[in-house]
Coordinates of C-alpha atoms in Angstrom, one line a residue:
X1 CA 0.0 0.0 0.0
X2 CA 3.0 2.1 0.4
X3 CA 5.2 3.7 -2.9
X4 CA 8.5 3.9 -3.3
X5 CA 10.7 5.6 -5.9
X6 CA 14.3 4.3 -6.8
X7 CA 16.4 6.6 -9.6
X8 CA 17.0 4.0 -12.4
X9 CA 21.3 3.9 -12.5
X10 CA 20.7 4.1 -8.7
X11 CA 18.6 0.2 -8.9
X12 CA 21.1 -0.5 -11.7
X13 CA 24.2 -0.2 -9.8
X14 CA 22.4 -2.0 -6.5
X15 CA 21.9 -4.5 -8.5
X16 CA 25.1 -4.6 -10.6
X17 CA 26.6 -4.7 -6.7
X18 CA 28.4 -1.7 -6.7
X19 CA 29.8 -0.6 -3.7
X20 CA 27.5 2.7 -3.4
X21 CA 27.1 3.4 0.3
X22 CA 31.2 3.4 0.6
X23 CA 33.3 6.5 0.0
X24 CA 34.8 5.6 -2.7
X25 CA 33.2 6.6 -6.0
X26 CA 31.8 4.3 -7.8
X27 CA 30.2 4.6 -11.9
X28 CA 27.1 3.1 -13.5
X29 CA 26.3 3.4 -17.3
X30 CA 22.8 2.4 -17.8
X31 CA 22.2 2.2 -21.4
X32 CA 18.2 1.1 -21.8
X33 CA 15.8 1.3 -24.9
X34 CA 14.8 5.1 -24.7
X35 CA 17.3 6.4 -22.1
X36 CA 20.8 6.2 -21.3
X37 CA 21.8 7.2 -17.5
X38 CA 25.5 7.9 -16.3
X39 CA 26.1 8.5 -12.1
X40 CA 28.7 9.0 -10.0
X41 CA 28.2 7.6 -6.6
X42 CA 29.6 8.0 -2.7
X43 CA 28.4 7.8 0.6
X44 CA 25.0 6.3 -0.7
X45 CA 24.4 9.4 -2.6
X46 CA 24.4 10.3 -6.5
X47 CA 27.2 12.7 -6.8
X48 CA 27.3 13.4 -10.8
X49 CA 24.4 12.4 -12.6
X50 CA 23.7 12.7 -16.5
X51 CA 20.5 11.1 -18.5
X52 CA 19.7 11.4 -22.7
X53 CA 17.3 10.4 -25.1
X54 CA 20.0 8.0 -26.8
X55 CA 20.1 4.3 -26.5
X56 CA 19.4 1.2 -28.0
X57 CA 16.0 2.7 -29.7
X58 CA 18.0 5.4 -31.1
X59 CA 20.7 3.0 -32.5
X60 CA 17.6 1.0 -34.1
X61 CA 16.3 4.2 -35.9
X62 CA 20.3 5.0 -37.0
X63 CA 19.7 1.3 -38.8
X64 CA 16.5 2.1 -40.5
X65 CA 17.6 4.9 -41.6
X66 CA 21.1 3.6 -42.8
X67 CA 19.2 0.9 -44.4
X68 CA 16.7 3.8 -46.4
X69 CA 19.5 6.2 -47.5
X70 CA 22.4 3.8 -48.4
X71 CA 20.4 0.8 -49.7
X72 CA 17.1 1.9 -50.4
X73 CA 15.8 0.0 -48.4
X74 CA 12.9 0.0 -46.0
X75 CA 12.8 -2.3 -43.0
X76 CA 11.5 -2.0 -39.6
X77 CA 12.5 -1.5 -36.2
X78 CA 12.6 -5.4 -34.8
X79 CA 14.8 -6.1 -38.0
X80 CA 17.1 -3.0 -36.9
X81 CA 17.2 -4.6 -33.3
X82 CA 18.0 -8.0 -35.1
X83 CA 20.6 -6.7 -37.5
X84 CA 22.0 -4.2 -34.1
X85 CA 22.3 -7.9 -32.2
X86 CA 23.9 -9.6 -34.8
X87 CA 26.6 -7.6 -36.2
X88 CA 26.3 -4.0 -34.2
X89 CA 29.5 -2.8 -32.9
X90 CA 31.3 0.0 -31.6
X91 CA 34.8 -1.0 -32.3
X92 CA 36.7 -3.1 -34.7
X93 CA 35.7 -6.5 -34.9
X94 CA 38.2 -9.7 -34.7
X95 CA 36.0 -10.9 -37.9
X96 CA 33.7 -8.5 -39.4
X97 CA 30.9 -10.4 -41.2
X98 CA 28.2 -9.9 -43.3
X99 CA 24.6 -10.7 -43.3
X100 CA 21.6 -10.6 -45.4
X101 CA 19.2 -8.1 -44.9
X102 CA 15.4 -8.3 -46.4
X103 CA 13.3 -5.4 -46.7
X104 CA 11.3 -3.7 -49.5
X105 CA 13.0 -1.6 -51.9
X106 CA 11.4 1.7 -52.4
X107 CA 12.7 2.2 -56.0
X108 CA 10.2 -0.3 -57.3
X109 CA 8.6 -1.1 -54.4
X110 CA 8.8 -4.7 -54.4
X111 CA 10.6 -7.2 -51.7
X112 CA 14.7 -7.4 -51.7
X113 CA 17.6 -8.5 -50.1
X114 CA 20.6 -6.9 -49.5
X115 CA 24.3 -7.8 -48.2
X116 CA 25.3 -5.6 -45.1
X117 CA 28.4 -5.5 -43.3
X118 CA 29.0 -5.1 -39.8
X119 CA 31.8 -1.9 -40.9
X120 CA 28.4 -0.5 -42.3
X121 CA 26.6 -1.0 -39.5
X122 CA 29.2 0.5 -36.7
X123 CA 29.1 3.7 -39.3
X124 CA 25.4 3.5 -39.0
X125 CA 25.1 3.6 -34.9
X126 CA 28.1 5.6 -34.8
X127 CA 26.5 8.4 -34.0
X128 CA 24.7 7.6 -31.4
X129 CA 27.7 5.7 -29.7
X130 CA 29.6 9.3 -29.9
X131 CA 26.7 11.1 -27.9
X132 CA 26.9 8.2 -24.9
X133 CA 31.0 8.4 -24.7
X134 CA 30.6 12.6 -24.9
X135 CA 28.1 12.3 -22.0
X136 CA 30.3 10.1 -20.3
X137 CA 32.9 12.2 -20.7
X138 CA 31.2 15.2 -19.7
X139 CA 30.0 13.5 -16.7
X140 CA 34.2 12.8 -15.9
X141 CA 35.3 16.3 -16.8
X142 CA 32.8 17.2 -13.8
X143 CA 34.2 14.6 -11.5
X144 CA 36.1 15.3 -8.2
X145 CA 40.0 14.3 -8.5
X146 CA 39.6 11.8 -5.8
X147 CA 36.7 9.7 -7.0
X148 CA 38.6 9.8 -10.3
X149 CA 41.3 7.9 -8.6
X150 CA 38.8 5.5 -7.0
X151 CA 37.4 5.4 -10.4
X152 CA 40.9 4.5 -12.1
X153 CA 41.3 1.5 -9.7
X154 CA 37.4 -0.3 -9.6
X155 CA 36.7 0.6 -13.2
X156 CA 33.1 2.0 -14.7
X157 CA 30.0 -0.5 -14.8
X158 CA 27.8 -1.1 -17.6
X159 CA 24.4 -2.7 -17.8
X160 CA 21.3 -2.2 -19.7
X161 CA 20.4 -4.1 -23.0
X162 CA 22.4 -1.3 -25.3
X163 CA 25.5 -2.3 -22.9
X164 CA 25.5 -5.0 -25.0
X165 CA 26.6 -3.5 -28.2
X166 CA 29.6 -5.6 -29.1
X167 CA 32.4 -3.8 -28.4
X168 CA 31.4 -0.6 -26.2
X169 CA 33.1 -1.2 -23.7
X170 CA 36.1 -1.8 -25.0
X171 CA 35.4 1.7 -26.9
X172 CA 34.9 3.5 -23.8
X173 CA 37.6 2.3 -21.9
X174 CA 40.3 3.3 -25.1
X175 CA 38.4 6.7 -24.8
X176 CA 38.4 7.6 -21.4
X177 CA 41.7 5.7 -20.0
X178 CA 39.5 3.7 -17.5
X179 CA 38.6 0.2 -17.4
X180 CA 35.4 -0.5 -18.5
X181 CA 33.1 -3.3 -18.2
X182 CA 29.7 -5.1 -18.4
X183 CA 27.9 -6.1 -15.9
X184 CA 26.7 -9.9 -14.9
X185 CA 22.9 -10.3 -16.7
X186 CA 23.2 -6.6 -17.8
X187 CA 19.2 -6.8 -18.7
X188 CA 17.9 -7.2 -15.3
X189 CA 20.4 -5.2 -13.1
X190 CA 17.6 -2.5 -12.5
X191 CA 15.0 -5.5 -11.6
X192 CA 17.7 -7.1 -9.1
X193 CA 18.7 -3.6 -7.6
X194 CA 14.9 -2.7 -6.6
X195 CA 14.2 -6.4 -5.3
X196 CA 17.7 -5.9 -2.7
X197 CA 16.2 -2.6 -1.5
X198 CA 12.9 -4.2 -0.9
X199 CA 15.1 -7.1 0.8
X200 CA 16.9 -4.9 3.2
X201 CA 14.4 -2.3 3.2
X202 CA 16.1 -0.7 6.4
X203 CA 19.7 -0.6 5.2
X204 CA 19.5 0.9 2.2
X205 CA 15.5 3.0 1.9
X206 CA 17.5 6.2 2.2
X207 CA 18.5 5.8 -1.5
X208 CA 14.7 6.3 -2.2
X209 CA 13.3 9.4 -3.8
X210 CA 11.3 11.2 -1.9
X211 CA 7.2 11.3 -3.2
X212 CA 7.2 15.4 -2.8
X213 CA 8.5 16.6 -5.9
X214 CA 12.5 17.3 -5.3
X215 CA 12.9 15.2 -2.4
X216 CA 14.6 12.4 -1.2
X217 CA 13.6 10.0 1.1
X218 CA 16.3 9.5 4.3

């Protein structure tokens, strides 16, 4: 009968079992469908915190649209998503491949198939991928000295279904000169973070948002 909010990176890096009511800083990138969320934690609170409209939908839409101006090609968003799981990368691949892709052409209109590339299809979301390391960087620049530090030596977390882009972590960490890397069961690290609050309700309910707009719940 009672409701509780959690912040999103704040359930995702519970769950993810980052140290967030220690000190020392820790990172969460929480790359979803609609939303990707960077924050800087200490002392059980969100020190830094960045959120924007790009994520995996985004990187779907950079495919269909791809797809339309290089190919003429129309296909859908679920075949994006397939073509995104399949072959999507943000860095070089140890084997680029190649896969068939069917749509409809909209010369003439009628069903084709057409050979892409995984190299097409990193130029494709790397746009997208650009905007997520820029925020993360921006999120960094903003960062105290001494949780960079504490950053240098645990590393920044991933999770979220775009975390899974082949390759981005890998990316981030050549970009920003820290170790990067994906979280166990990235997909369900929000789900998991709620479900330990709920389990040690006590402990950690003072990193619940408060209901009153602006608030939070200690």
């Amino acid at each position: 009968r009672q409701v509780f909010l959690i912040e999103e990176p704040v359930a995702a890096a519970i769950g993810a079992g980052l140290p967030i009511t220690q000190t020392r800083g820790s990172m969460m990138i929480d790359i979803g469908g609609g939303t990707t969320e960077v924050a800087l934690f200490s002392l059980g609170g969100v020190v830094i915190s960045r959120s924007i409209r790009v994520a995996g939908d985004e990187m779907d839409e950079d495919i269909v649209q791809y797809m339309r101006t290089k190919h003429n090609l129309l296909i859908g968003e679920p075949t994006a998503e397939r073509i995104k799981i399949e072959v999507g990368s943000a860095y070089s691949l140890p084997t680029e491949r190649v896969i068939p892709v069917k749509g409809r052409n909209l010369i003439n209109g009628l069903p084709s198939t057409v050979e892409v590339s995984s190299i097409e299809i990193r130029e494709a979301v790397s746009g997208s991928v650009n905007i997520i390391i820029d925020t993360v960087k921006d999120a960094l620049d903003d960062t105290p000295p001494e949780l960079v530090a504490d950053l240098i030596e645990a590393g920044i977390c991933l999770s979220g279904g775009g975390s899974q882009l082949k390759g981005l972590a890998e990316r981030l960490q050549d970009e920003l000169q820290i170790r990067c890397y994906v979280a166990d069961d990235p997909m369900t690290c929000v789900a998991r973070g709620a479900v330990r609050v709920l389990e040690d309700f006590k402990e950690l309910s003072s990193l619940l948002v408060g209901l009153q707009r602006g608030s939070t719940s200690h």
